[in-house]
Short mmCIF file of C-alpha atoms and ligand atoms in Angstrom, two decimals:
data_model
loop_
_atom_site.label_atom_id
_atom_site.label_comp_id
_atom_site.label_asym_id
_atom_site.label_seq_id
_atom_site.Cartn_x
_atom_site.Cartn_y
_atom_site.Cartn_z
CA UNK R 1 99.20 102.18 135.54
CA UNK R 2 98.07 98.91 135.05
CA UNK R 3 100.26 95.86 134.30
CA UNK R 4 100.53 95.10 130.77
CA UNK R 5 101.25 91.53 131.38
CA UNK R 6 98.33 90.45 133.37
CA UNK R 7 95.95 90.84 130.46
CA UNK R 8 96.99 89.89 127.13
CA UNK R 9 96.68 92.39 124.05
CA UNK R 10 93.96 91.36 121.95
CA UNK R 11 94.92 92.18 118.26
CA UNK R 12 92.24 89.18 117.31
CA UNK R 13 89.29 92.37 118.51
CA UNK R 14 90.01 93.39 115.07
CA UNK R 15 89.92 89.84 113.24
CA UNK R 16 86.38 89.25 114.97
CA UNK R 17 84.23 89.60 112.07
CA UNK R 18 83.32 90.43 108.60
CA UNK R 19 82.94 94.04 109.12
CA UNK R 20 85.76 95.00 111.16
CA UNK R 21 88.32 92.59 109.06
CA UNK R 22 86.90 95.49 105.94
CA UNK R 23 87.12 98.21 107.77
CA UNK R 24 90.38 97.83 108.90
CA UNK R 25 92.33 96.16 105.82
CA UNK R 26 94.92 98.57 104.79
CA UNK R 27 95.82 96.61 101.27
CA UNK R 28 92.35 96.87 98.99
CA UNK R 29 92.27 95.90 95.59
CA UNK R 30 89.90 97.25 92.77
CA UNK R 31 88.91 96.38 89.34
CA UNK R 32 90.17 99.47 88.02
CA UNK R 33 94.05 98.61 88.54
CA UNK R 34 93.88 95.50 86.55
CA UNK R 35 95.47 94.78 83.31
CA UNK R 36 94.53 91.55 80.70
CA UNK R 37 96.81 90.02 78.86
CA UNK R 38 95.47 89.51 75.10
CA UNK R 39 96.85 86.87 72.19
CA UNK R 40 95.74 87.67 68.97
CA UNK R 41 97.57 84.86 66.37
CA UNK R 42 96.80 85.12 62.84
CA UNK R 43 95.71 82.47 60.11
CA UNK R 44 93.80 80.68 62.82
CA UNK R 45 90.37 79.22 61.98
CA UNK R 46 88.55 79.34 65.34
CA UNK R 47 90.10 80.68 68.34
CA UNK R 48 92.59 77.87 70.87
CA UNK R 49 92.77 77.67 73.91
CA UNK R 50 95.75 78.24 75.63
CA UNK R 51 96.97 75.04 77.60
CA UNK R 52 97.14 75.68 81.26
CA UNK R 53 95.31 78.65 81.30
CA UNK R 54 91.80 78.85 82.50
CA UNK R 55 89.88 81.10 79.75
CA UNK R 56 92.12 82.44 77.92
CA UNK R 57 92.71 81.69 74.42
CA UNK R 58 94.59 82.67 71.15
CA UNK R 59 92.08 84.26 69.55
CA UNK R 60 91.38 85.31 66.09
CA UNK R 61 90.65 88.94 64.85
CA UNK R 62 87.12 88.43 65.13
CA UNK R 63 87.10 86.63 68.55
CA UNK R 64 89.72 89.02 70.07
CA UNK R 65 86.90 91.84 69.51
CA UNK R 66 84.48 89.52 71.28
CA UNK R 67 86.01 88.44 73.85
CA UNK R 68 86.71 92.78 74.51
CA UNK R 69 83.34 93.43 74.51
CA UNK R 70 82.62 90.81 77.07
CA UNK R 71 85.70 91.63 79.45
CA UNK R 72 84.19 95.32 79.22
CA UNK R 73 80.83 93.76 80.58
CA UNK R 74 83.04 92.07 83.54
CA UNK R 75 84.64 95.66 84.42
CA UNK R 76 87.68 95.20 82.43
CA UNK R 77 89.03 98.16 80.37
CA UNK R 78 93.01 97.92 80.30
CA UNK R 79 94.27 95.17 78.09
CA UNK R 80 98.05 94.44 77.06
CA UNK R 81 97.82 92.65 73.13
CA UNK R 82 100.30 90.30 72.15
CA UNK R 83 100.39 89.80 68.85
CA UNK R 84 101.48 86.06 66.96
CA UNK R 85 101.95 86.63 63.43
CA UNK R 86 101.23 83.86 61.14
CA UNK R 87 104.99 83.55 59.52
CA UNK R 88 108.22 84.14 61.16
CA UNK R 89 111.16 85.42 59.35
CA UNK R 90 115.27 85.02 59.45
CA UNK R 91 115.57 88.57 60.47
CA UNK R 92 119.35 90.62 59.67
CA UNK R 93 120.04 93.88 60.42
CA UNK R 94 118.62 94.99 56.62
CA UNK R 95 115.47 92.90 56.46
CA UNK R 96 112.07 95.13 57.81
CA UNK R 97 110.54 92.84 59.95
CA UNK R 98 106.44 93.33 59.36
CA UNK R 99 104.06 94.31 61.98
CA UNK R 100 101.30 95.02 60.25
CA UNK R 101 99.27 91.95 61.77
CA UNK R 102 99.42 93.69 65.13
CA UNK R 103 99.01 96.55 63.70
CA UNK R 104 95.83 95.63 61.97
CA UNK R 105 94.62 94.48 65.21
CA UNK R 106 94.68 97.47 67.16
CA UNK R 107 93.11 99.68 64.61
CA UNK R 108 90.46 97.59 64.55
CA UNK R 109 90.04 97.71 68.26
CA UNK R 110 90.98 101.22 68.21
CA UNK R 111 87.85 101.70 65.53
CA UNK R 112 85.67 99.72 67.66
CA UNK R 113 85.71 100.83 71.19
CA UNK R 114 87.41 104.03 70.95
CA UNK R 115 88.30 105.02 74.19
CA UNK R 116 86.36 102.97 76.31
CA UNK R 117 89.41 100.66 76.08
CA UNK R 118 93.18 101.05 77.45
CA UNK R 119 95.54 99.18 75.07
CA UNK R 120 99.11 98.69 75.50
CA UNK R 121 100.94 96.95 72.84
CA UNK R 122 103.85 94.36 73.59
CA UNK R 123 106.78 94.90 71.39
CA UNK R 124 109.44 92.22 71.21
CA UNK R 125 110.50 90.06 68.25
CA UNK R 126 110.19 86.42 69.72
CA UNK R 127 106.97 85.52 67.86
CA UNK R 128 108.50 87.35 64.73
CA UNK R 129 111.79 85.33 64.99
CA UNK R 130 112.08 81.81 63.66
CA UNK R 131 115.08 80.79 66.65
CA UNK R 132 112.24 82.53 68.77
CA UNK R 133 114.90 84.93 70.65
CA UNK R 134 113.34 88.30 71.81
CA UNK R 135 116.24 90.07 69.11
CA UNK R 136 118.08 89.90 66.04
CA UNK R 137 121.28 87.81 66.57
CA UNK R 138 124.71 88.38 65.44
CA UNK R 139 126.29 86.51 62.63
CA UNK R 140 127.73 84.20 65.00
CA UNK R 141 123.92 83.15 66.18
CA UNK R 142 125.25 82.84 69.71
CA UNK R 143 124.11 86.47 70.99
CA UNK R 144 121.32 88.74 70.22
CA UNK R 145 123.03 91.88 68.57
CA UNK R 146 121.46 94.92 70.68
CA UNK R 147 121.95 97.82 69.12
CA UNK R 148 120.36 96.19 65.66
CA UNK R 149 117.44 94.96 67.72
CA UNK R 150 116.65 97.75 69.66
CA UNK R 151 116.23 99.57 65.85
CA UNK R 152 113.95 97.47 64.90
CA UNK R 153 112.20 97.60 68.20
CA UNK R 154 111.75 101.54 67.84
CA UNK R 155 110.33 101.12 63.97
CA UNK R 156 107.45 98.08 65.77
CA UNK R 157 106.60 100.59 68.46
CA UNK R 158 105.98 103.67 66.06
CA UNK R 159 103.51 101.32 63.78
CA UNK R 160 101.93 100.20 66.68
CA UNK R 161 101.23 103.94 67.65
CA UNK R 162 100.09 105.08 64.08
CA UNK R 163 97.75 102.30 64.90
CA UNK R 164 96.30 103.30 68.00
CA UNK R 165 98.09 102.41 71.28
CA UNK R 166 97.54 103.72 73.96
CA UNK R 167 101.12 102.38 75.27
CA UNK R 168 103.88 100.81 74.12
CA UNK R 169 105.06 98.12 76.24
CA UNK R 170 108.64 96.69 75.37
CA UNK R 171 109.41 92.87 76.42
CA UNK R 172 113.15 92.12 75.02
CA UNK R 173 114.80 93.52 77.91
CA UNK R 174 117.75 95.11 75.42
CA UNK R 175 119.52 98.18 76.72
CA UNK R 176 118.78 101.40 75.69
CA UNK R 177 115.58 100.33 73.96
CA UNK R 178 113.29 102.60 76.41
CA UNK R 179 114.98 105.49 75.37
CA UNK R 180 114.87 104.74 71.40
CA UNK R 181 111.43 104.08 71.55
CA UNK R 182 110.43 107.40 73.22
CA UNK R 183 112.70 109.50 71.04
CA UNK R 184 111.02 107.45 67.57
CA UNK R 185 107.24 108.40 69.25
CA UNK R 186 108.13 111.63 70.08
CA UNK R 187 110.16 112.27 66.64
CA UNK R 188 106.76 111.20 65.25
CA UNK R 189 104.60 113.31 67.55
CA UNK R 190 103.47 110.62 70.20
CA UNK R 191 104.45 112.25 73.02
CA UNK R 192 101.09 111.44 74.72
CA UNK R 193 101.35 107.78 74.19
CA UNK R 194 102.80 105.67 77.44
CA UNK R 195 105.86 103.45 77.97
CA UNK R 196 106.13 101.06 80.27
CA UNK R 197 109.13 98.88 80.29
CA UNK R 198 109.61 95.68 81.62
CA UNK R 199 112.31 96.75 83.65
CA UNK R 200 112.84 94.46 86.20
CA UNK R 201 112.23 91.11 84.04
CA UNK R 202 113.49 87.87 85.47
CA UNK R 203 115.43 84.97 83.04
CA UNK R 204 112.35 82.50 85.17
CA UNK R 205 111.17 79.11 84.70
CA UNK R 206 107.20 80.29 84.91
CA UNK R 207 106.76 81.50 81.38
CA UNK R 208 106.00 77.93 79.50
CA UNK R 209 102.14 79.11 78.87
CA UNK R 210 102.80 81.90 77.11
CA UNK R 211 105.60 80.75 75.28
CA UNK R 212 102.85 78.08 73.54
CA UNK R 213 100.31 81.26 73.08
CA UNK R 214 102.92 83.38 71.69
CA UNK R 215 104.70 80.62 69.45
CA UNK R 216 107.97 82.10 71.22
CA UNK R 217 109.98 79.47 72.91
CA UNK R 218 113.80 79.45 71.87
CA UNK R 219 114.27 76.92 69.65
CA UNK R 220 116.79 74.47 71.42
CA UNK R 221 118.46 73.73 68.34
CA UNK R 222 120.25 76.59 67.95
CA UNK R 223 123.64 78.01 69.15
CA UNK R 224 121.79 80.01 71.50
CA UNK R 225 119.38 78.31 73.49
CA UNK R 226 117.67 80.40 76.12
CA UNK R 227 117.56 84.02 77.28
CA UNK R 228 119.62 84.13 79.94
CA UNK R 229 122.31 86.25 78.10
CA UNK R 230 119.24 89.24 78.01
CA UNK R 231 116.94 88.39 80.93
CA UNK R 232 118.05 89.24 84.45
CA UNK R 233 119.46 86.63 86.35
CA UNK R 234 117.34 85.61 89.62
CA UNK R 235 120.00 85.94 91.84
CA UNK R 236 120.88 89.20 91.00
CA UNK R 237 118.11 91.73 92.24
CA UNK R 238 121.14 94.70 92.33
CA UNK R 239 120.78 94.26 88.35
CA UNK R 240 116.80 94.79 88.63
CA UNK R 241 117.25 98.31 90.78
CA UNK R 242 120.18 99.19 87.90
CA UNK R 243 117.67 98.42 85.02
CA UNK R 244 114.21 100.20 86.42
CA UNK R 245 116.74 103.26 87.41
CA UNK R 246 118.35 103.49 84.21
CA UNK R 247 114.96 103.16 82.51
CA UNK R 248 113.03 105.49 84.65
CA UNK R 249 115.89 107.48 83.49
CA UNK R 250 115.26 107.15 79.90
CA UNK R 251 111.71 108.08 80.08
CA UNK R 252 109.89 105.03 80.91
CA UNK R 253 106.05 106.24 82.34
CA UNK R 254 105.65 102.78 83.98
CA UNK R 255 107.44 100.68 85.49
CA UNK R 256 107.23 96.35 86.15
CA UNK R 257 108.46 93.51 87.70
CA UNK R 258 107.94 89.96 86.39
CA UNK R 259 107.20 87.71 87.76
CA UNK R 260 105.25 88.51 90.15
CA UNK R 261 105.31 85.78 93.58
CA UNK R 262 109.13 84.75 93.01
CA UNK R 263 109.98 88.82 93.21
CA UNK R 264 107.97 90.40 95.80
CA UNK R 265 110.96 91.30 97.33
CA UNK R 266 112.06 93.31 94.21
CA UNK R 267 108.84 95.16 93.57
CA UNK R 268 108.78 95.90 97.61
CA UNK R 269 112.81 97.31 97.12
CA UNK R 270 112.39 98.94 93.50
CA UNK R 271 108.53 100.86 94.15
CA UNK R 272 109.97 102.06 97.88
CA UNK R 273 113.37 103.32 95.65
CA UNK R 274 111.70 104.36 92.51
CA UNK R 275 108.30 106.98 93.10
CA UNK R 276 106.89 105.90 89.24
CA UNK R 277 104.30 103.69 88.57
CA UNK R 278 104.46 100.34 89.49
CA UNK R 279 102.89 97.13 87.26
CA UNK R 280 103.93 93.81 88.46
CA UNK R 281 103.07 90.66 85.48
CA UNK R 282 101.66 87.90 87.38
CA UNK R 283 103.23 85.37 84.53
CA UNK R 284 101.75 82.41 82.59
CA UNK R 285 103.47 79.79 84.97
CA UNK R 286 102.55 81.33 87.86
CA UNK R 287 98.75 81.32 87.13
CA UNK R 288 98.73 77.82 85.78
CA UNK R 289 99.97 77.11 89.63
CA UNK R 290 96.71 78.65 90.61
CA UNK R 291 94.31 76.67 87.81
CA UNK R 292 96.26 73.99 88.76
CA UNK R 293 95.44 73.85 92.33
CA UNK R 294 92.17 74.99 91.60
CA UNK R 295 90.88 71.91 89.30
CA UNK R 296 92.52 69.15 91.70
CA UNK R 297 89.97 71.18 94.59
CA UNK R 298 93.36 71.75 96.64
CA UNK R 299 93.05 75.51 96.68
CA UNK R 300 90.03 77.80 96.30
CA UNK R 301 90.13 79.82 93.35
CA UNK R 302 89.01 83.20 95.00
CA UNK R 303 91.26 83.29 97.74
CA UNK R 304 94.34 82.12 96.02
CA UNK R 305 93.98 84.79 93.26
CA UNK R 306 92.88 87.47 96.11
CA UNK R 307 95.58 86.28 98.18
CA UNK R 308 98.55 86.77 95.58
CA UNK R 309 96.65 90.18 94.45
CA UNK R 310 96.55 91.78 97.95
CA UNK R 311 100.36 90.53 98.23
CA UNK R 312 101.53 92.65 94.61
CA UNK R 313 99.59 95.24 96.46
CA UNK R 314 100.42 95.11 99.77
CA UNK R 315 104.24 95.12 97.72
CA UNK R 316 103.93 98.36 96.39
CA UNK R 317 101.79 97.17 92.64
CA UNK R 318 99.77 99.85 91.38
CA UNK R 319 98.86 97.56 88.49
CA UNK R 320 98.10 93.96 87.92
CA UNK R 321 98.84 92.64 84.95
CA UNK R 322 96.83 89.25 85.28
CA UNK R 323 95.31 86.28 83.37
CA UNK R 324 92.49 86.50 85.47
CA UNK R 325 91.90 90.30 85.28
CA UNK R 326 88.49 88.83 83.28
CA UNK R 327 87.62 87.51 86.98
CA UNK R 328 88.44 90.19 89.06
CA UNK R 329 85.63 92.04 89.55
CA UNK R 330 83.50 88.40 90.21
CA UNK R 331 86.02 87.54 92.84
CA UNK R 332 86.23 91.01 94.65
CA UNK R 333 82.43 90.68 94.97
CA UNK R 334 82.93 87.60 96.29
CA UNK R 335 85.90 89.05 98.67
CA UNK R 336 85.39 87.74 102.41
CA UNK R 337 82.02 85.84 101.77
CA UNK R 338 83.67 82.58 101.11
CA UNK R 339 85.93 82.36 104.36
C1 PBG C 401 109.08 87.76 75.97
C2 PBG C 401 107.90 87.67 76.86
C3 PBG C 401 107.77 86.75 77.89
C4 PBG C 401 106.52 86.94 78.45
C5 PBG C 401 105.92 88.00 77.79
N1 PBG C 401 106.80 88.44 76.79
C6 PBG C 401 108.73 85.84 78.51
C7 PBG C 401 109.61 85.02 77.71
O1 PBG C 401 109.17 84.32 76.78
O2 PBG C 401 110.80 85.01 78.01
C8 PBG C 401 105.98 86.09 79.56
C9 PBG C 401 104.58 86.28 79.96
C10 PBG C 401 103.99 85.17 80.70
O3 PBG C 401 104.57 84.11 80.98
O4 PBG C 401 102.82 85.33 81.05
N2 PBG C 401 109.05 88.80 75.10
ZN1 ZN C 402 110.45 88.33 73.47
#
């Protein structure tokens, strides 16, 4: 036999070219496993865009059906609706807090695409809340009372189902809201509609664009000021396995991490642990990094996005949940032709 040493192994044979750099990838993405993120804010008079964000907007109830029809032209079919209602409330434990905005919303894109659309509906109460915390809080304002959120979570996520959604997609990160939610759908004969929890979601630092789109930022004048109290804790990724475990457990049909780049090493851990459906949120801060890069000309749009896709991927994503899901199918075409 030959010496292996006297002739280097040549793993750039298959790096040589277009061709073979396709045919042997092992990590492909597709249009069909993307997700777009939707803001729908009422009592606006034309639709905003949202700052740091390129194309996206907060759009009004007309514009949101638009801007469907023309994300269905790029490829895109799966959407995830956030809804901003126009007045926030003081909400206690015996006050109804209104959906019907949201609601509203998803009939009407229920009405007007029927199933050629995918809708999951967000449910939390931080754009319903006027301290803009993800819950009801106690009387002492200094916690978010669980058990009296997660009952008000269950009543959203049955409205949101009378009015059409596909799946119900909870944000608050309360315990024992995946399983209240499923029992209240399936109490009202929803069995068929999804859940997918936000299991493993991080207390992070790249949320600020959203938090403008959603009108959901804590305020910082009150007792509590932030969400680390409900949000897991970066440095605890033991807390993340606990969480998409115990929700997996309560009947959860899907499964995410958020973010996305910072925790590639808990969607790697949790999808090789957990064998359910995996959606990883690439977050508002996170693609403003892109945009960012992007307008100054210090990164190439295409690649970047491609680049962080493949990685979700190549991390065990089944679904991208993405603020450039509208671009996806553009920059897959592109894929390789721009090296
Ligand atoms: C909270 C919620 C957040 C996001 C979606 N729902 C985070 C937060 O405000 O703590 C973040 C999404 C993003 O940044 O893109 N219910
Ligand atoms: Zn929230």
């Amino acid at each position: 036999m030959a010496a292996v040493t006297d002739r280097p192994v040549r793993l750039r044979r298959n790096r040589d070219n277009r061709h073979i750099r396709e045919l042997t990838r092992a990590v492909r993405l597709h249009r069909e496993q993307f997700i777009q993120p939707l803001f729908v804010v009422e009592g606006l008079a034309a639709r905003e865009a949202v700052p740091g964000l390129r194309d996206v907007y907060r759009e009004t109830p007309a514009s949101l059906l638009r801007q469907i029809e023309s994300d269905l032209e790029s490829g895109i079919s799966k959407f995830l609706l956030f809804g901003v209602p126009g007045t926030r409330v003081e909400p206690t434990r015996d006050l109804f807090i209104s959906h019907t905005f949201t609601s509203a919303r998803l009939a009407d894109i229920r009405s007007r695409f029927g199933d050629a659309v995918w809708v999951a509906a967000d449910v939390c109460l931080c754009s319903y809340t006027t301290h803009g915390h993800c819950g009801i809080l106690t009387d002492s304002r200094d916690h978010v009372d669980n058990d009296v959120t997660v009952a008000a979570l269950a009543r959203a996520a049955l409205e949101f189902a009378h009015a059409g959604a596909d799946c119900i997609a909870p944000s608050d990160m309360q315990d024992g809201r995946v399983a209240a939610i499923r029992a209240s759908l399936d109490g009202a004969g929803f069995e068929r509609r999804a859940l997918m929890s936000y299991a493993a979601k991080f207390h992070s630092a790249f949320y600020g664009p959203f938090r403008v789109a959603a009108n959901s930022a804590p305020d910082r004048a009150n007792t509590l000021k932030d969400r680390a109290s409900y949000q897991i804790d970066p440095g605890r990724p033991d807390d993340a396995l606990l969480a998409a475990r115990r929700d997996a457990a309560e009947g959860a049909d899907i499964l995410m991490v958020k973010p996305g780049l910072p925790y590639l090493d808990v969607l790697a851990r949790l999808s090789a642990a957990i064998p359910l459906p995996w959606a990883v949120y690439q977050t508002s801060g996170e693609q403003a990094g892109i945009d960012v890069l992007a307008a100054q000309n210090l990164a190439d749009p295409v690649r970047a996005q491609l680049e962080t896709w493949t990685a979700f991927a190549r991390a065990g994503a089944q679904m991208i949940i993405s603020y450039a899901a509208r671009r996806a199918a553009l920059y897959l075409d592109q894929q390789g032709t721009q090296e």
